[in-house]
């Protein structure tokens, strides 16, 4: 399974917000500068996070973005799935709305791919932003 740049950046942005002063709105340009992500690309990511209720946004002077839940309530899997959309799967036959192919009814390998995705999703869902803040670099 390949996590796209959008998925990786979404997680980085959430961790960046987690590191900032609690309750303060952080300007988009400040996040973009720290994370070395273009403002335009970051606007798209933060708009998705905001629409999904993962961050709060205020426009204008003194505005920006902030987390709206405790860090332990954010799961890496939730953030990555939101950014990736329906395209996150270990093999193409599990992607999107179809989730299968014409051979799915008799594909002996299908349970393997489904199990792999379950292991990956379960792992990502077991890690919170609070956990990531406390992890040491490898």
JSON list of C-alpha atoms in Angstrom, two decimals:
[
{"chain": "A", "resi": 1, "resn": "UNK", "atom": "CA", "xyz": [0.00, 0.00, 0.00]},
{"chain": "A", "resi": 2, "resn": "UNK", "atom": "CA", "xyz": [1.41, 3.35, -1.01]},
{"chain": "A", "resi": 3, "resn": "UNK", "atom": "CA", "xyz": [0.33, 6.40, 0.98]},
{"chain": "A", "resi": 4, "resn": "UNK", "atom": "CA", "xyz": [0.34, 9.46, -1.28]},
{"chain": "A", "resi": 5, "resn": "UNK", "atom": "CA", "xyz": [1.96, 12.79, -0.58]},
{"chain": "A", "resi": 6, "resn": "UNK", "atom": "CA", "xyz": [-1.46, 14.15, 0.36]},
{"chain": "A", "resi": 7, "resn": "UNK", "atom": "CA", "xyz": [-1.90, 11.49, 3.05]},
{"chain": "A", "resi": 8, "resn": "UNK", "atom": "CA", "xyz": [1.60, 11.99, 4.45]},
{"chain": "A", "resi": 9, "resn": "UNK", "atom": "CA", "xyz": [1.20, 15.78, 4.46]},
{"chain": "A", "resi": 10, "resn": "UNK", "atom": "CA", "xyz": [-2.19, 15.59, 6.18]},
{"chain": "A", "resi": 11, "resn": "UNK", "atom": "CA", "xyz": [-0.62, 13.64, 9.02]},
{"chain": "A", "resi": 12, "resn": "UNK", "atom": "CA", "xyz": [2.33, 16.05, 9.20]},
{"chain": "A", "resi": 13, "resn": "UNK", "atom": "CA", "xyz": [-0.03, 19.04, 9.37]},
{"chain": "A", "resi": 14, "resn": "UNK", "atom": "CA", "xyz": [-2.04, 17.48, 12.18]},
{"chain": "A", "resi": 15, "resn": "UNK", "atom": "CA", "xyz": [1.16, 16.80, 14.12]},
{"chain": "A", "resi": 16, "resn": "UNK", "atom": "CA", "xyz": [2.30, 20.36, 13.47]},
{"chain": "A", "resi": 17, "resn": "UNK", "atom": "CA", "xyz": [-0.97, 21.69, 14.91]},
{"chain": "A", "resi": 18, "resn": "UNK", "atom": "CA", "xyz": [-0.59, 19.33, 17.87]},
{"chain": "A", "resi": 19, "resn": "UNK", "atom": "CA", "xyz": [2.80, 20.92, 18.64]},
{"chain": "A", "resi": 20, "resn": "UNK", "atom": "CA", "xyz": [1.41, 24.46, 18.72]},
{"chain": "A", "resi": 21, "resn": "UNK", "atom": "CA", "xyz": [-0.01, 26.45, 21.62]},
{"chain": "A", "resi": 22, "resn": "UNK", "atom": "CA", "xyz": [-3.23, 24.84, 22.80]},
{"chain": "A", "resi": 23, "resn": "UNK", "atom": "CA", "xyz": [-6.30, 26.77, 21.70]},
{"chain": "A", "resi": 24, "resn": "UNK", "atom": "CA", "xyz": [-4.44, 29.16, 19.40]},
{"chain": "A", "resi": 25, "resn": "UNK", "atom": "CA", "xyz": [-5.33, 29.46, 15.74]},
{"chain": "A", "resi": 26, "resn": "UNK", "atom": "CA", "xyz": [-2.23, 28.87, 13.61]},
{"chain": "A", "resi": 27, "resn": "UNK", "atom": "CA", "xyz": [-1.96, 30.78, 10.32]},
{"chain": "A", "resi": 28, "resn": "UNK", "atom": "CA", "xyz": [-1.78, 28.68, 7.18]},
{"chain": "A", "resi": 29, "resn": "UNK", "atom": "CA", "xyz": [1.43, 30.35, 6.03]},
{"chain": "A", "resi": 30, "resn": "UNK", "atom": "CA", "xyz": [3.17, 29.46, 9.31]},
{"chain": "A", "resi": 31, "resn": "UNK", "atom": "CA", "xyz": [2.27, 25.78, 8.93]},
{"chain": "A", "resi": 32, "resn": "UNK", "atom": "CA", "xyz": [3.30, 25.82, 5.28]},
{"chain": "A", "resi": 33, "resn": "UNK", "atom": "CA", "xyz": [6.66, 27.38, 6.17]},
{"chain": "A", "resi": 34, "resn": "UNK", "atom": "CA", "xyz": [7.43, 24.92, 8.98]},
{"chain": "A", "resi": 35, "resn": "UNK", "atom": "CA", "xyz": [6.38, 21.89, 6.96]},
{"chain": "A", "resi": 36, "resn": "UNK", "atom": "CA", "xyz": [7.84, 23.13, 3.66]},
{"chain": "A", "resi": 37, "resn": "UNK", "atom": "CA", "xyz": [4.54, 22.55, 1.85]},
{"chain": "A", "resi": 38, "resn": "UNK", "atom": "CA", "xyz": [3.16, 25.02, -0.69]},
{"chain": "A", "resi": 39, "resn": "UNK", "atom": "CA", "xyz": [0.37, 27.23, 0.67]},
{"chain": "A", "resi": 40, "resn": "UNK", "atom": "CA", "xyz": [-1.93, 26.27, -2.21]},
{"chain": "A", "resi": 41, "resn": "UNK", "atom": "CA", "xyz": [-1.49, 22.52, -1.63]},
{"chain": "A", "resi": 42, "resn": "UNK", "atom": "CA", "xyz": [-1.87, 22.96, 2.12]},
{"chain": "A", "resi": 43, "resn": "UNK", "atom": "CA", "xyz": [-5.11, 24.95, 1.65]},
{"chain": "A", "resi": 44, "resn": "UNK", "atom": "CA", "xyz": [-6.61, 21.94, -0.11]},
{"chain": "A", "resi": 45, "resn": "UNK", "atom": "CA", "xyz": [-5.56, 19.53, 2.65]},
{"chain": "A", "resi": 46, "resn": "UNK", "atom": "CA", "xyz": [-6.73, 21.78, 5.48]},
{"chain": "A", "resi": 47, "resn": "UNK", "atom": "CA", "xyz": [-10.06, 22.42, 3.74]},
{"chain": "A", "resi": 48, "resn": "UNK", "atom": "CA", "xyz": [-10.69, 18.66, 3.70]},
{"chain": "A", "resi": 49, "resn": "UNK", "atom": "CA", "xyz": [-9.66, 18.32, 7.35]},
{"chain": "A", "resi": 50, "resn": "UNK", "atom": "CA", "xyz": [-11.91, 21.23, 8.27]},
{"chain": "A", "resi": 51, "resn": "UNK", "atom": "CA", "xyz": [-14.95, 19.90, 6.36]},
{"chain": "A", "resi": 52, "resn": "UNK", "atom": "CA", "xyz": [-14.52, 16.57, 8.14]},
{"chain": "A", "resi": 53, "resn": "UNK", "atom": "CA", "xyz": [-14.43, 18.28, 11.54]},
{"chain": "A", "resi": 54, "resn": "UNK", "atom": "CA", "xyz": [-10.84, 17.36, 12.38]},
{"chain": "A", "resi": 55, "resn": "UNK", "atom": "CA", "xyz": [-9.76, 21.00, 12.63]},
{"chain": "A", "resi": 56, "resn": "UNK", "atom": "CA", "xyz": [-11.48, 24.31, 13.26]},
{"chain": "A", "resi": 57, "resn": "UNK", "atom": "CA", "xyz": [-10.82, 27.23, 10.96]},
{"chain": "A", "resi": 58, "resn": "UNK", "atom": "CA", "xyz": [-11.26, 30.98, 11.33]},
{"chain": "A", "resi": 59, "resn": "UNK", "atom": "CA", "xyz": [-10.70, 33.44, 8.47]},
{"chain": "A", "resi": 60, "resn": "UNK", "atom": "CA", "xyz": [-9.18, 36.88, 8.68]},
{"chain": "A", "resi": 61, "resn": "UNK", "atom": "CA", "xyz": [-6.78, 38.58, 11.04]},
{"chain": "A", "resi": 62, "resn": "UNK", "atom": "CA", "xyz": [-5.91, 36.31, 13.95]},
{"chain": "A", "resi": 63, "resn": "UNK", "atom": "CA", "xyz": [-7.37, 33.38, 12.06]},
{"chain": "A", "resi": 64, "resn": "UNK", "atom": "CA", "xyz": [-5.95, 30.07, 11.08]},
{"chain": "A", "resi": 65, "resn": "UNK", "atom": "CA", "xyz": [-6.43, 26.46, 12.09]},
{"chain": "A", "resi": 66, "resn": "UNK", "atom": "CA", "xyz": [-6.44, 24.50, 15.32]},
{"chain": "A", "resi": 67, "resn": "UNK", "atom": "CA", "xyz": [-7.28, 21.02, 16.51]},
{"chain": "A", "resi": 68, "resn": "UNK", "atom": "CA", "xyz": [-10.72, 20.63, 18.03]},
{"chain": "A", "resi": 69, "resn": "UNK", "atom": "CA", "xyz": [-10.32, 17.37, 19.95]},
{"chain": "A", "resi": 70, "resn": "UNK", "atom": "CA", "xyz": [-7.83, 15.93, 22.42]},
{"chain": "A", "resi": 71, "resn": "UNK", "atom": "CA", "xyz": [-4.78, 14.39, 20.70]},
{"chain": "A", "resi": 72, "resn": "UNK", "atom": "CA", "xyz": [-5.68, 10.90, 21.88]},
{"chain": "A", "resi": 73, "resn": "UNK", "atom": "CA", "xyz": [-8.98, 11.17, 19.97]},
{"chain": "A", "resi": 74, "resn": "UNK", "atom": "CA", "xyz": [-7.29, 11.53, 16.56]},
{"chain": "A", "resi": 75, "resn": "UNK", "atom": "CA", "xyz": [-6.25, 8.31, 14.85]},
{"chain": "A", "resi": 76, "resn": "UNK", "atom": "CA", "xyz": [-3.59, 8.17, 12.15]},
{"chain": "A", "resi": 77, "resn": "UNK", "atom": "CA", "xyz": [-5.88, 5.92, 10.11]},
{"chain": "A", "resi": 78, "resn": "UNK", "atom": "CA", "xyz": [-8.72, 8.44, 10.23]},
{"chain": "A", "resi": 79, "resn": "UNK", "atom": "CA", "xyz": [-6.46, 11.24, 8.99]},
{"chain": "A", "resi": 80, "resn": "UNK", "atom": "CA", "xyz": [-4.82, 9.20, 6.25]},
{"chain": "A", "resi": 81, "resn": "UNK", "atom": "CA", "xyz": [-8.10, 7.69, 5.00]},
{"chain": "A", "resi": 82, "resn": "UNK", "atom": "CA", "xyz": [-9.65, 11.14, 4.83]},
{"chain": "A", "resi": 83, "resn": "UNK", "atom": "CA", "xyz": [-6.76, 12.46, 2.74]},
{"chain": "A", "resi": 84, "resn": "UNK", "atom": "CA", "xyz": [-6.50, 9.36, 0.55]},
{"chain": "A", "resi": 85, "resn": "UNK", "atom": "CA", "xyz": [-10.20, 8.89, -0.08]},
{"chain": "A", "resi": 86, "resn": "UNK", "atom": "CA", "xyz": [-11.34, 5.63, -1.65]},
{"chain": "A", "resi": 87, "resn": "UNK", "atom": "CA", "xyz": [-7.95, 5.00, -3.27]},
{"chain": "A", "resi": 88, "resn": "UNK", "atom": "CA", "xyz": [-6.22, 3.41, -0.30]},
{"chain": "A", "resi": 89, "resn": "UNK", "atom": "CA", "xyz": [-5.82, -0.33, -0.77]},
{"chain": "A", "resi": 90, "resn": "UNK", "atom": "CA", "xyz": [-2.98, -2.82, -1.02]},
{"chain": "A", "resi": 91, "resn": "UNK", "atom": "CA", "xyz": [-4.09, -4.03, -4.46]},
{"chain": "A", "resi": 92, "resn": "UNK", "atom": "CA", "xyz": [-6.13, -2.39, -7.20]},
{"chain": "A", "resi": 93, "resn": "UNK", "atom": "CA", "xyz": [-8.98, -4.90, -7.00]},
{"chain": "A", "resi": 94, "resn": "UNK", "atom": "CA", "xyz": [-9.82, -3.59, -3.49]},
{"chain": "A", "resi": 95, "resn": "UNK", "atom": "CA", "xyz": [-9.87, 0.09, -4.48]},
{"chain": "A", "resi": 96, "resn": "UNK", "atom": "CA", "xyz": [-12.89, 2.28, -4.87]},
{"chain": "A", "resi": 97, "resn": "UNK", "atom": "CA", "xyz": [-16.59, 1.55, -4.82]},
{"chain": "A", "resi": 98, "resn": "UNK", "atom": "CA", "xyz": [-16.39, -1.70, -6.82]},
{"chain": "A", "resi": 99, "resn": "UNK", "atom": "CA", "xyz": [-14.03, -3.39, -4.36]},
{"chain": "A", "resi": 100, "resn": "UNK", "atom": "CA", "xyz": [-13.51, -6.35, -6.55]},
{"chain": "A", "resi": 101, "resn": "UNK", "atom": "CA", "xyz": [-13.22, -7.58, -10.03]},
{"chain": "A", "resi": 102, "resn": "UNK", "atom": "CA", "xyz": [-14.92, -10.12, -12.24]},
{"chain": "A", "resi": 103, "resn": "UNK", "atom": "CA", "xyz": [-12.76, -12.85, -10.65]},
{"chain": "A", "resi": 104, "resn": "UNK", "atom": "CA", "xyz": [-13.53, -11.92, -7.02]},
{"chain": "A", "resi": 105, "resn": "UNK", "atom": "CA", "xyz": [-16.02, -14.78, -6.64]},
{"chain": "A", "resi": 106, "resn": "UNK", "atom": "CA", "xyz": [-13.35, -17.40, -7.24]},
{"chain": "A", "resi": 107, "resn": "UNK", "atom": "CA", "xyz": [-10.10, -15.58, -6.44]},
{"chain": "A", "resi": 108, "resn": "UNK", "atom": "CA", "xyz": [-8.20, -17.63, -3.89]},
{"chain": "A", "resi": 109, "resn": "UNK", "atom": "CA", "xyz": [-5.81, -14.74, -3.19]},
{"chain": "A", "resi": 110, "resn": "UNK", "atom": "CA", "xyz": [-8.54, -12.22, -2.36]},
{"chain": "A", "resi": 111, "resn": "UNK", "atom": "CA", "xyz": [-8.69, -13.15, 1.36]},
{"chain": "A", "resi": 112, "resn": "UNK", "atom": "CA", "xyz": [-4.94, -12.53, 1.59]},
{"chain": "A", "resi": 113, "resn": "UNK", "atom": "CA", "xyz": [-5.29, -8.97, 0.23]},
{"chain": "A", "resi": 114, "resn": "UNK", "atom": "CA", "xyz": [-8.33, -8.26, 2.40]},
{"chain": "A", "resi": 115, "resn": "UNK", "atom": "CA", "xyz": [-6.46, -9.52, 5.47]},
{"chain": "A", "resi": 116, "resn": "UNK", "atom": "CA", "xyz": [-3.43, -7.41, 4.63]},
{"chain": "A", "resi": 117, "resn": "UNK", "atom": "CA", "xyz": [-5.59, -4.30, 4.35]},
{"chain": "A", "resi": 118, "resn": "UNK", "atom": "CA", "xyz": [-7.25, -5.12, 7.67]},
{"chain": "A", "resi": 119, "resn": "UNK", "atom": "CA", "xyz": [-3.86, -5.44, 9.39]},
{"chain": "A", "resi": 120, "resn": "UNK", "atom": "CA", "xyz": [-2.72, -2.12, 7.94]},
{"chain": "A", "resi": 121, "resn": "UNK", "atom": "CA", "xyz": [-5.97, -0.30, 8.83]},
{"chain": "A", "resi": 122, "resn": "UNK", "atom": "CA", "xyz": [-6.03, -1.78, 12.33]},
{"chain": "A", "resi": 123, "resn": "UNK", "atom": "CA", "xyz": [-2.42, -0.67, 12.87]},
{"chain": "A", "resi": 124, "resn": "UNK", "atom": "CA", "xyz": [-3.05, 2.86, 11.62]},
{"chain": "A", "resi": 125, "resn": "UNK", "atom": "CA", "xyz": [-6.19, 3.08, 13.76]},
{"chain": "A", "resi": 126, "resn": "UNK", "atom": "CA", "xyz": [-4.26, 1.97, 16.83]},
{"chain": "A", "resi": 127, "resn": "UNK", "atom": "CA", "xyz": [-1.95, 5.01, 16.70]},
{"chain": "A", "resi": 128, "resn": "UNK", "atom": "CA", "xyz": [-3.15, 8.41, 17.94]},
{"chain": "A", "resi": 129, "resn": "UNK", "atom": "CA", "xyz": [-1.62, 11.85, 17.50]},
{"chain": "A", "resi": 130, "resn": "UNK", "atom": "CA", "xyz": [-0.73, 11.65, 21.19]},
{"chain": "A", "resi": 131, "resn": "UNK", "atom": "CA", "xyz": [1.16, 8.41, 20.51]},
{"chain": "A", "resi": 132, "resn": "UNK", "atom": "CA", "xyz": [3.01, 9.97, 17.58]},
{"chain": "A", "resi": 133, "resn": "UNK", "atom": "CA", "xyz": [4.04, 12.97, 19.64]},
{"chain": "A", "resi": 134, "resn": "UNK", "atom": "CA", "xyz": [5.66, 10.64, 22.13]},
{"chain": "A", "resi": 135, "resn": "UNK", "atom": "CA", "xyz": [7.45, 8.42, 19.59]},
{"chain": "A", "resi": 136, "resn": "UNK", "atom": "CA", "xyz": [11.19, 8.74, 19.19]},
{"chain": "A", "resi": 137, "resn": "UNK", "atom": "CA", "xyz": [12.71, 8.97, 15.75]},
{"chain": "A", "resi": 138, "resn": "UNK", "atom": "CA", "xyz": [13.96, 5.66, 14.43]}
]
